[in-house]
Coordinates of C-alpha atoms in Angstrom, one line a residue:
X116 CA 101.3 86.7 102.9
X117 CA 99.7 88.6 106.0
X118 CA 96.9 91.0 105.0
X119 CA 99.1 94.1 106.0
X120 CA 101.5 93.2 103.2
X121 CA 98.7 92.8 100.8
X122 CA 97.3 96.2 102.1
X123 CA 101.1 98.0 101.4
X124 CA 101.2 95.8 98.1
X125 CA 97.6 97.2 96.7
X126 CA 98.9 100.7 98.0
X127 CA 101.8 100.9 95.9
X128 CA 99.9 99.9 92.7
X129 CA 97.2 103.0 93.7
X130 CA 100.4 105.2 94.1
X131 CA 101.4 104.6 90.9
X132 CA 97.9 105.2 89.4
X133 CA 97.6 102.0 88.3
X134 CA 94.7 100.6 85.8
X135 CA 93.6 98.0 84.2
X136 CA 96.0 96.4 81.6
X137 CA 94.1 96.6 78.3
X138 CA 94.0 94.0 76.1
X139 CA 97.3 92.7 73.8
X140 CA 98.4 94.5 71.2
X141 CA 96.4 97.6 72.0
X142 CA 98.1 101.5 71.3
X143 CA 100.3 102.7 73.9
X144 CA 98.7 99.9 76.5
X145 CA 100.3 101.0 79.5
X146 CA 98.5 101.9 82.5
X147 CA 97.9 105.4 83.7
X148 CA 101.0 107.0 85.5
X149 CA 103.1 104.3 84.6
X150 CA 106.5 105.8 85.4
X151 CA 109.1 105.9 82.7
X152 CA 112.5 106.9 83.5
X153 CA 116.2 106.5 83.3
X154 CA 118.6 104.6 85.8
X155 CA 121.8 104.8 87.2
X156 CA 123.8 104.5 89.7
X157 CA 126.0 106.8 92.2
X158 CA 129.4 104.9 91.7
X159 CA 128.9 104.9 87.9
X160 CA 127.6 108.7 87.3
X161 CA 128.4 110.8 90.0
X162 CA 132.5 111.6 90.2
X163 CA 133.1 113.7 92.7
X164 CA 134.7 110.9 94.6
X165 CA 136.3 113.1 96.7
X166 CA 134.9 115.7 97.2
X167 CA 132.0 117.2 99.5
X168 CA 133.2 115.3 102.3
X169 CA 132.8 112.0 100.6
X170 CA 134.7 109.1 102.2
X171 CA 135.8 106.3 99.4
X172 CA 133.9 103.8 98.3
X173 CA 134.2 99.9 97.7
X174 CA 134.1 101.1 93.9
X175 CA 136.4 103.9 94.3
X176 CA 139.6 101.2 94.6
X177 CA 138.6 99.4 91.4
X178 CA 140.8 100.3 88.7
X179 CA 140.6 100.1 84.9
X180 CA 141.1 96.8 83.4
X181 CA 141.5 96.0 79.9
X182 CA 138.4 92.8 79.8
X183 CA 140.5 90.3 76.9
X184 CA 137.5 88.1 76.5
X185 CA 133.9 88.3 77.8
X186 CA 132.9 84.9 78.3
X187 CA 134.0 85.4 82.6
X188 CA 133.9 89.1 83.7
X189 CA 133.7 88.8 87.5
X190 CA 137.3 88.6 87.9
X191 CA 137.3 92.2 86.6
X192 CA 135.1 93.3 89.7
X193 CA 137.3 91.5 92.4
X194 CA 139.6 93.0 95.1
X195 CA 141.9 91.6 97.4
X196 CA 143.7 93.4 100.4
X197 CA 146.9 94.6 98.1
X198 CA 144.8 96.0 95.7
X199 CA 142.9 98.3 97.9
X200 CA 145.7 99.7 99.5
X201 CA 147.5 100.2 96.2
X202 CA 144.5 102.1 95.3
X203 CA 144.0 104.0 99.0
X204 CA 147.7 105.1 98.1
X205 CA 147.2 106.3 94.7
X206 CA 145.6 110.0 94.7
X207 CA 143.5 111.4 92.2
X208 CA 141.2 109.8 89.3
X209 CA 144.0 108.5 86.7
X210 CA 143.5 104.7 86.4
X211 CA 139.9 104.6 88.3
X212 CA 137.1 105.6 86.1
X213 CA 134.4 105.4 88.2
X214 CA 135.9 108.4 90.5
X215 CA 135.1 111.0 87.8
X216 CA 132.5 108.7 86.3
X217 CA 130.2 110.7 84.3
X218 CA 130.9 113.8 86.4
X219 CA 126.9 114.5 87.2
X220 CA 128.4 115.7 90.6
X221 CA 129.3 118.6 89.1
X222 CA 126.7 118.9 86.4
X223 CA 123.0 117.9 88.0
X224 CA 121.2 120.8 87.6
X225 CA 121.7 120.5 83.6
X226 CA 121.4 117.1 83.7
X227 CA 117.8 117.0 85.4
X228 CA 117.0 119.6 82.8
X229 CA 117.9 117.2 79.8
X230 CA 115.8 114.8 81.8
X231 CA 112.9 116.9 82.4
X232 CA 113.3 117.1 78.2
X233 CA 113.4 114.1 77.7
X234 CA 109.9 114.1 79.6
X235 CA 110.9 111.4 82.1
X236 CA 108.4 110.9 85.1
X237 CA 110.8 108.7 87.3
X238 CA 114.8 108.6 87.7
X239 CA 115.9 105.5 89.4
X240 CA 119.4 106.7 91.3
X241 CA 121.2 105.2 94.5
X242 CA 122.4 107.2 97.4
X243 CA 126.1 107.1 97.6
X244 CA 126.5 105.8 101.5
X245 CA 129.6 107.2 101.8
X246 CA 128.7 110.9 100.7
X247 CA 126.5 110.6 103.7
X248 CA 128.4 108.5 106.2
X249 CA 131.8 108.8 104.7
X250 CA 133.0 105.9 106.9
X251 CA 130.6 103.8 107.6
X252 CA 130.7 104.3 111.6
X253 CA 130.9 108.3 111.8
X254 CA 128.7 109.7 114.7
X255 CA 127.2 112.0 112.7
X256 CA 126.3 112.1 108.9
X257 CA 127.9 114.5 106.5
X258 CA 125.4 117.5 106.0
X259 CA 127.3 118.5 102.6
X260 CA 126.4 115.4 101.4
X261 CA 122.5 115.7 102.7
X262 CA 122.3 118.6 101.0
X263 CA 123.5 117.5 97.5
X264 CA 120.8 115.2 97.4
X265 CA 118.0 117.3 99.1
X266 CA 118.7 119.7 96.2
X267 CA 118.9 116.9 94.0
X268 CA 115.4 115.6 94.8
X269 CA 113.9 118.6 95.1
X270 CA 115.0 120.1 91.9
X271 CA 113.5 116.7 90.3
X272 CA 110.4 117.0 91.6
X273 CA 110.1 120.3 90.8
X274 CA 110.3 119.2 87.0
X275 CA 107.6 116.1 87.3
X276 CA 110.7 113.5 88.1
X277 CA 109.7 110.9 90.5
X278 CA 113.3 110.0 92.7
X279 CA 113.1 106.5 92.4
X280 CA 116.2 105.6 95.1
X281 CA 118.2 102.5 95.9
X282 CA 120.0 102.5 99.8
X283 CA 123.0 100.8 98.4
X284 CA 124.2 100.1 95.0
X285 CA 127.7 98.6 95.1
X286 CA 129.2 101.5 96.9
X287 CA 129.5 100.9 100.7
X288 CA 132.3 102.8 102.5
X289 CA 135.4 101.5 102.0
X290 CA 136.3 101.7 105.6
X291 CA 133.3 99.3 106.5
X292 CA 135.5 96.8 104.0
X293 CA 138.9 97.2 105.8
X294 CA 138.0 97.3 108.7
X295 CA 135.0 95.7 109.2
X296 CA 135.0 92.7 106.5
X297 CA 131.9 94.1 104.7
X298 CA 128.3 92.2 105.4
X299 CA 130.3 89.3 106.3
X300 CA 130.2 91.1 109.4
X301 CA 126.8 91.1 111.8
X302 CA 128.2 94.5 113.0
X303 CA 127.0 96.6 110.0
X304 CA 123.5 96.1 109.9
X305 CA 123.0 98.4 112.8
X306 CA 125.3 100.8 110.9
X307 CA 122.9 100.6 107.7
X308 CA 119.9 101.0 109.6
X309 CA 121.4 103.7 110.9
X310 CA 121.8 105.2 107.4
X311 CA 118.8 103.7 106.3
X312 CA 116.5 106.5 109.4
X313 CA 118.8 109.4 108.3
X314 CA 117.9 109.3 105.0
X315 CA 114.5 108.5 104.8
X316 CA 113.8 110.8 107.6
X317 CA 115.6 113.4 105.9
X318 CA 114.1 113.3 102.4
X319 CA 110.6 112.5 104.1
X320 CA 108.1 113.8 101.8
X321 CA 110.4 114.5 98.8
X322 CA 111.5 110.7 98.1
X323 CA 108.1 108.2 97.5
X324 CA 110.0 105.0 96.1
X325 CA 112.6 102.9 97.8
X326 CA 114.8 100.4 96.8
X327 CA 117.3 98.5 100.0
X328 CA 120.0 97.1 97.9
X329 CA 120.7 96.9 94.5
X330 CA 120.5 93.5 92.5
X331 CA 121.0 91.8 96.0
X332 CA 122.1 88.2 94.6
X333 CA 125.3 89.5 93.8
X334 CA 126.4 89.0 97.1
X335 CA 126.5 85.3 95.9
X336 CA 127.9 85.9 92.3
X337 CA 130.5 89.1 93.1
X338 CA 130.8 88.8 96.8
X339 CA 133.2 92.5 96.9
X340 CA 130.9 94.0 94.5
X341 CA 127.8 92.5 96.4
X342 CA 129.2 92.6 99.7
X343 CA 132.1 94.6 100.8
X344 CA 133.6 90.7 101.0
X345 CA 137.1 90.7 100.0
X346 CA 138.5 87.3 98.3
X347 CA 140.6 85.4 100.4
X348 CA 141.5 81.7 100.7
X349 CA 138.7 80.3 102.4
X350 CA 139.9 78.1 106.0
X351 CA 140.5 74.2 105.8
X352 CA 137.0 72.6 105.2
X353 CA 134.8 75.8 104.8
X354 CA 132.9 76.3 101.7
X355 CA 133.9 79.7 100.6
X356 CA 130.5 79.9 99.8
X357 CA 129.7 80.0 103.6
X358 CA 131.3 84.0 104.0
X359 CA 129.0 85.2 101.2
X360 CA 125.5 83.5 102.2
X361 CA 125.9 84.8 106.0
X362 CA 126.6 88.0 104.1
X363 CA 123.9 88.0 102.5
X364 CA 121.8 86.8 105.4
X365 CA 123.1 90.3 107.0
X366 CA 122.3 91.7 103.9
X367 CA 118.3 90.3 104.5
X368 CA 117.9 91.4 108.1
X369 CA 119.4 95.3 107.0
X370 CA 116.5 95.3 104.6
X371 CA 114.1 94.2 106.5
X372 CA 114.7 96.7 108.9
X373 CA 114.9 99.4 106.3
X374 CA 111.3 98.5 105.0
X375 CA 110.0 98.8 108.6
X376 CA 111.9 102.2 108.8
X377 CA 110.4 103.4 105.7
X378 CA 107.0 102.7 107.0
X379 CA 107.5 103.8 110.0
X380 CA 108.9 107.4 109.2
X381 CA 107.0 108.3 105.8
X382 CA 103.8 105.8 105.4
X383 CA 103.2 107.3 102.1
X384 CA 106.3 105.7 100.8
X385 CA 106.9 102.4 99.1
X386 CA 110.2 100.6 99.4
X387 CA 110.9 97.4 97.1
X388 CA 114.0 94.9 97.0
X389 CA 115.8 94.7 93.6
X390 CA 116.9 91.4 92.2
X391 CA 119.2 90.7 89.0
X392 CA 116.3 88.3 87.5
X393 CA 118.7 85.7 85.3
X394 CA 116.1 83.6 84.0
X395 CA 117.0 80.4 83.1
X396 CA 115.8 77.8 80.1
X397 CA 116.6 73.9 80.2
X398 CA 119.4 73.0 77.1
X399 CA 117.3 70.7 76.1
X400 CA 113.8 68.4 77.3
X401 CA 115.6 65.9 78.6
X402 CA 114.3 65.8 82.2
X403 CA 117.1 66.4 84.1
X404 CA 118.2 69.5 82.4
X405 CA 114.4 70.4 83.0
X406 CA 115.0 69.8 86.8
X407 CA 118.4 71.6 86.5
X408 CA 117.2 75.0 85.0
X409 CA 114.1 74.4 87.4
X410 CA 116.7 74.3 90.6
X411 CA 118.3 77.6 88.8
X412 CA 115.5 79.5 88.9
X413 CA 114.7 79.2 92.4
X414 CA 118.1 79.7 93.6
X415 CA 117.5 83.2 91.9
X416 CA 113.8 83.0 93.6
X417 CA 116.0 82.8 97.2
X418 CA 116.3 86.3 97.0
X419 CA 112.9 87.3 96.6
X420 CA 111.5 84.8 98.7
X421 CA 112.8 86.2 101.6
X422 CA 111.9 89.9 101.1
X423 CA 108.5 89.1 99.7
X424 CA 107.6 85.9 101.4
X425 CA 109.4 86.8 104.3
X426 CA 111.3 82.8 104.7
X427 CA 114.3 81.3 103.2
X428 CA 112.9 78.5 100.6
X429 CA 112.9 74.7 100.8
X430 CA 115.2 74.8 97.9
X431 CA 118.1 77.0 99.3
X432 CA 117.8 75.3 103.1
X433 CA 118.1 71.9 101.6
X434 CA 121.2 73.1 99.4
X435 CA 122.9 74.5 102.5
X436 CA 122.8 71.1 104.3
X437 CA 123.8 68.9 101.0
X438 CA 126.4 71.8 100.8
X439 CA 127.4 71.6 104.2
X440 CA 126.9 75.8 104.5
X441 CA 125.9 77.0 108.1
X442 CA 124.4 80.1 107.8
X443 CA 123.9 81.7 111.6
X444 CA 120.8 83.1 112.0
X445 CA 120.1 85.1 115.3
X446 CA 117.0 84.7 117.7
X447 CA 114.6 87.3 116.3
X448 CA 116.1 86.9 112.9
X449 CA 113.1 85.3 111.3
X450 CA 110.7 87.4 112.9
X451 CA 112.5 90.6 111.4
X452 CA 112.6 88.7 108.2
X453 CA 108.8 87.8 108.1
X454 CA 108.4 91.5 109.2
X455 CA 110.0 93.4 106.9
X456 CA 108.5 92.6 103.3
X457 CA 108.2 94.8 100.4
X458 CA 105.9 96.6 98.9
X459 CA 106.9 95.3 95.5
X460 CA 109.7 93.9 93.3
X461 CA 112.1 95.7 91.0
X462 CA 114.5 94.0 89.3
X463 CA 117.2 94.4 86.0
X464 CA 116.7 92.4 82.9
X465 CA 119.7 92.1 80.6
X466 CA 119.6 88.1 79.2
X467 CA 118.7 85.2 79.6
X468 CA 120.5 81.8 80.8
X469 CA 120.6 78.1 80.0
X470 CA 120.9 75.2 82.3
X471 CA 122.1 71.5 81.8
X472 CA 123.6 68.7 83.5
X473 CA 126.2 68.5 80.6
X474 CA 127.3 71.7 80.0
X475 CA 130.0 70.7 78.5
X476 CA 128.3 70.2 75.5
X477 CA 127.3 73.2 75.0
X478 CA 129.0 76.2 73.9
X479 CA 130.0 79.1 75.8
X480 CA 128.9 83.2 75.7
X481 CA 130.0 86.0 77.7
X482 CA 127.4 87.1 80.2
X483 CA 127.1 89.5 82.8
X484 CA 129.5 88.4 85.9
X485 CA 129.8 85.0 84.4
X486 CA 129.7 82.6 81.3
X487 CA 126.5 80.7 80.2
X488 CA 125.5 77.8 78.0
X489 CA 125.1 79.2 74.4
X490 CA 121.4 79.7 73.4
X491 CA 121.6 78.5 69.1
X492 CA 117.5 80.3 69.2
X493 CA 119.2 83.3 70.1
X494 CA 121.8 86.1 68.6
X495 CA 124.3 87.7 71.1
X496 CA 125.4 91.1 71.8
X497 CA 128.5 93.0 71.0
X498 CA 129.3 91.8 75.0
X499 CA 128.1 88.2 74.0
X500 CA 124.8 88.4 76.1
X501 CA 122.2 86.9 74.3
X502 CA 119.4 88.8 73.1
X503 CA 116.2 87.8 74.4
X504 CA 112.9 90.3 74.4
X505 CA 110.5 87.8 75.0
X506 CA 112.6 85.9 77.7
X507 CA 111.2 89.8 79.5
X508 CA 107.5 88.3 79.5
X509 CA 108.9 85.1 80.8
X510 CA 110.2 86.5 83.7
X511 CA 107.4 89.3 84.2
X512 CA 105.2 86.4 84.4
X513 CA 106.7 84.0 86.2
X514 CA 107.2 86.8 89.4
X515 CA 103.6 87.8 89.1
X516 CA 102.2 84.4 89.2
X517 CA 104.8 83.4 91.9
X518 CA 104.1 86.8 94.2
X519 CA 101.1 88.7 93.2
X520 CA 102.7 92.5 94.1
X521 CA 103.4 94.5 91.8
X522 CA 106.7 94.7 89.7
X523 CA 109.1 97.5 88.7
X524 CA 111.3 96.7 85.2
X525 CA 114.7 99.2 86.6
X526 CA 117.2 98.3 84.5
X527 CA 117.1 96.9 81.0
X528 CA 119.3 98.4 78.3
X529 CA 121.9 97.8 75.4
X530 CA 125.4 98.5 75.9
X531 CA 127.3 99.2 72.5
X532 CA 129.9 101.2 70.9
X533 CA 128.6 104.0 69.8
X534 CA 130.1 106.6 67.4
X535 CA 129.7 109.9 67.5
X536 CA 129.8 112.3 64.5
X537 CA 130.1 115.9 63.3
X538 CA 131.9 118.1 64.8
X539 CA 131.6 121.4 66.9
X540 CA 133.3 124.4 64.8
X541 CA 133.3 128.1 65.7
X542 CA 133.1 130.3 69.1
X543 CA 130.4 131.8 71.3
X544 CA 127.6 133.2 69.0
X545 CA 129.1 131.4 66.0
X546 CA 129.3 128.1 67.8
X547 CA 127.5 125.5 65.6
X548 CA 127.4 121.8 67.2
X549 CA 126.7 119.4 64.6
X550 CA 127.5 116.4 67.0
X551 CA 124.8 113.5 66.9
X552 CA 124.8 109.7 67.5
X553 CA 122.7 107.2 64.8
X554 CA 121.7 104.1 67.2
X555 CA 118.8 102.7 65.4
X556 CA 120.1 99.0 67.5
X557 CA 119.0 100.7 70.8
X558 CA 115.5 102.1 69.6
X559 CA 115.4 98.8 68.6
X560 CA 116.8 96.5 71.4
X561 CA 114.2 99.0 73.6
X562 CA 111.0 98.3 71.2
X563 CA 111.4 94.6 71.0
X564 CA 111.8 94.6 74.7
X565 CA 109.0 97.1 75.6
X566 CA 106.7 95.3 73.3
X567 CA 107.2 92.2 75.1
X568 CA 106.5 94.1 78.0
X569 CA 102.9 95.9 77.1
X570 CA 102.4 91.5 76.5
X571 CA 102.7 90.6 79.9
X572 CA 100.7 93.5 80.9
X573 CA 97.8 92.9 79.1
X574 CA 98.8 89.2 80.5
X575 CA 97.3 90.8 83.5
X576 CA 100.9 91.8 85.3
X577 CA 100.6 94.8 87.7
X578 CA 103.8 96.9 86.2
X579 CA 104.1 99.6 87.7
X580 CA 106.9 101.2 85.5
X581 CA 110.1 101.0 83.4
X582 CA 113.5 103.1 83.7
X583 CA 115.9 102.2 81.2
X584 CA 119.7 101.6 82.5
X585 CA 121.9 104.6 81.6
X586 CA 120.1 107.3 80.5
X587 CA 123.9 108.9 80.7
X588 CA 126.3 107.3 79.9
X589 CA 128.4 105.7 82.7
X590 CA 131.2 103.7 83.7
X591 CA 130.3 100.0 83.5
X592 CA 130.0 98.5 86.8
X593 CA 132.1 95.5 85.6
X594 CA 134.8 96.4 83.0
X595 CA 134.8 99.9 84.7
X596 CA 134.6 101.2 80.6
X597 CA 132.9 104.7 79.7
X598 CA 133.1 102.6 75.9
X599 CA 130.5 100.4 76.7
X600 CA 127.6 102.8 76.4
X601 CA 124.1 102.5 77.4
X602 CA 122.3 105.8 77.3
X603 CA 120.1 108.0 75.1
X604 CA 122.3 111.0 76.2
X605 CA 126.0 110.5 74.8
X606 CA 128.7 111.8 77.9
X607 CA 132.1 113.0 75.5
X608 CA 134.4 111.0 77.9
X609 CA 136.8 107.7 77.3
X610 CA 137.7 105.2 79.2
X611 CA 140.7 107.1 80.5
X612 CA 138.1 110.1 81.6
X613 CA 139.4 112.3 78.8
X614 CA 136.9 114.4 76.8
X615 CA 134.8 117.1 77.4
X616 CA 132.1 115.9 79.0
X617 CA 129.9 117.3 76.6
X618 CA 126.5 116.3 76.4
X619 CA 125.0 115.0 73.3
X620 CA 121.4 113.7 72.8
X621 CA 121.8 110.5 70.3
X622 CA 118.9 109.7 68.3
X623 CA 117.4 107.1 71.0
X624 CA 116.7 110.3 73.2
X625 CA 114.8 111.5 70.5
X626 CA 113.1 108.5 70.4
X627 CA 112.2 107.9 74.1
X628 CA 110.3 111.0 74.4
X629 CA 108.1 110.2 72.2
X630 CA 107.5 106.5 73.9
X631 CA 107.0 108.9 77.1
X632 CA 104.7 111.2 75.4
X633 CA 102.6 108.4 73.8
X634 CA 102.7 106.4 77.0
X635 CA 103.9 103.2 74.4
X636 CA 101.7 104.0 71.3
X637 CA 105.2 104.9 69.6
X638 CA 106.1 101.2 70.0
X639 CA 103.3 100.5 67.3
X640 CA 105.2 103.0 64.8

């Protein structure tokens, strides 16, 4: 790690006020200006999809589909070349959920007041690409969709809201697909780092807190939802495999330019990477499941290796030659890559995963993008994802020991069914809303978590903050369902984008302004 990394690293922890943990177990022992927030995503919340000069998006064209079973969900998030042209051909929002979403296009300013309620000092969002570049290639970026976020931005900072904001979060332009074949083509990192300068040089000043691309190893998992890579039958003797890790090679090199951009154009700013961390226990102590859930782990570790460390591992390199992947790696490439670390790691937390050499063995739960070995120390979900707070600690732990910078927890939440009640009667001055929603499971799933949490802290992990995943309700990013809900602010719609829109604080809202205002201390309640 060169000392100029070190020196951004230390700076972000100072940016975020930083002190030190205090010991286990102590009242609301969180460090000063730890930022607490809600999450989201621009495919998932915004709507609009067509509006303000917007060009579709990769997750414009994925339709509503009825999930049957949990246990494999990727299949859900697929496309192929028929299915985006049947969805290019098919006008308005009927049938696509995530093209009215949670409608915050239309309803931002009222939303960043429920925020601002809710007492939230950080709101981890993504830049749609497309609102800004509808194509991909324009010449010029759209200025209706520099504004909307200009306004955005500014209007949270004017209520004590950090923007906390990811480049690209599953919602490249569609036309970069089509016609370019997504990251699988070398072509489109210029194109991103073209984004990449208008952006951060246009919300220089009012945007402290970057993120490149959102839960970059599913390029490798999900390679449309990952990578603009659409599935198709793999030539004679080529791994399909090969397409997604030169992807994702592209995918590297972007953000490493993007980080250098950042520091370049606003050296205030910090810019992380943002893994999916799916941390993964051995089935059972026989060594080689040991050595199997170890090999897991760092395949996950590839990821941030590279943005942190700068260098592909031993591990991955080694598994592309027994593989027989060839991933093609430009002259400069490894410069760029050693160049353009991060200032720290953010990353979601949802489950954990097991590993053996006999998996067969075992049984099967759902999981998020794909099936895993059945945990028997562990309940499930309503989605089968097993529940696992102190598997948190695990993983906080295991990426400070393994990096030393400082880490960001931006997405961790419960999705359920929830169930509204009451009823609104009456008109205008006689209007009385008795509407509410009792989820006493998602104080609690965020409780056991955070506890674990304020653990690895006084453990002596630099965590810089928390933003829990929803916050509004959205459209699930993989059944495409407004029915699976994760936020403290209920969103009246179905999964057929019928409703009102209404929306409702449930009782975890309630709830998480008082963790905000006690800085944690409610956790000891």
């Amino acid at each position: 790690m060169t000392s100029d990394h070190s020196t951004r690293a230390s700076s972000a922890t100072d940016a975020a006020a930083a002190t030190d943990p205090a010991p286990a177990g102590a009242t609301g022992a969180f460090p000063d200006g730890f930022l607490w927030g809600i999450a989201s995503a621009a495919n998932q919340i915004e709507g609009g999809f067509d509006e303000g000069g917007k060009g579709l998006s990769q997750a414009d064209v994925i339709p509503f589909r009825t999930a049957r079973d949990y246990v494999d969900i990727s299949s859900l998030m697929k496309a192929t070349d028929a299915s985006i042209a049947e969805a290019v051909a098919t006008p308005g929002t009927a049938g696509y959920p995530k093209r009215s979403a949670s409608d915050h296009y239309h309803r931002w300013e009222a939303d960043v007041e429920l925020f601002a309620e809710a007492g939230l000092t950080a709101y981890r969002m993504s830049i749609a690409w497309s609102r800004i570049f509808p194509n991909g290639d324009d010449a010029e970026p759209n200025e209706e969709g520099l504004v909307f976020y200009e306004r955005l931005f500014t209007r949270l900072r004017e209520r004590g809201i950090e923007p906390v904001v990811t480049m690209s979060h599953y919602e490249m332009p569609l036309h970069l697909v089509t016609e370019y074949g997504g990251w699988a083509n070398r072509d489109v990192i210029a194109l991103f780092e073209r984004y990449a300068r208008t952006i951060v040089t246009r919300y220089r000043g009012l945007v402290r807190w970057w993120l490149t691309f959102n839960e970059i190893n599913t390029t490798l998992i999900e390679p449309y939802t990952g990578g603009g890579v659409v599935e198709r039958e793999a030539a004679p003797g080529v791994d399909p495999r090969q397409t997604s890790y030169q992807a994702l090679h592209h995918q590297f090199v972007a953000s490493a330019r993007a980080v250098r951009i950042v520091h370049e154009v606003d050296p205030e700013a910090r810019v992380g990477c943002m893994l999916a961390r799916m941390a993964h226990y051995p089935a059972s102590s026989d060594p080689a499941d040991v050595v199997k859930a170890q090999f897991d782990n760092n395949m996950n570790f590839v990821h941030t290796d590279v943005q942190v460390r700068g260098d592909y591992s031993g591990t991955v390199r080694r598994f592309w030659r027994d593989q027989g992947i060839d991933v093609r790696m430009e002259p400069g490439d490894a410069a760029e890559l050693a160049a353009g670390t991060v200032d720290f790691i953010s990353f979601s937390y949802y489950m954990s995963l097991v590993s053996s050499v006999s998996p067969e063995k075992y049984g099967a739960t759902g999981g998020n993008l794909f099936s895993t070995i059945k945990n028997p120390h562990l309940p499930t979900t309503e989605w089968g994802w097993h529940f696992d707070p102190e598997g948190l600690r695990y993983v906080l732990n295991g990426l400070w020991d393994r990096y030393q910078v400082p880490l960001f927890i931006v997405e961790n939440g419960l999705g359920a069914t929830d169930e509204l009640v009451g009823q609104v009667t009456g008109e205008g001055d006689e209007r009385v809303d008795t509407r509410a929603v009792h989820d006493p499971y998602r104080v609690d799933y965020f409780v056991q978590h955070l506890r674990q949490a304020r653990e690895a802290v006084a453990d002596g992990v630099e965590l810089m903050g928390y933003t829990a995943w929803g916050g509004l309700d959205l459209v699930s990013a993989s059944t495409s369902q407004m029915t699976k809900r994760y936020g403290i602010i209920y969103v009246d719609a179905d999964d057929a984008g019928v409703g009102s829109y209404d929306r409702i604080r449930k009782d975890s809202f309630f709830w998480y302004q008082r963790l905000i205002e006690t800085n944690g201390a409610v956790l000891d309640d």
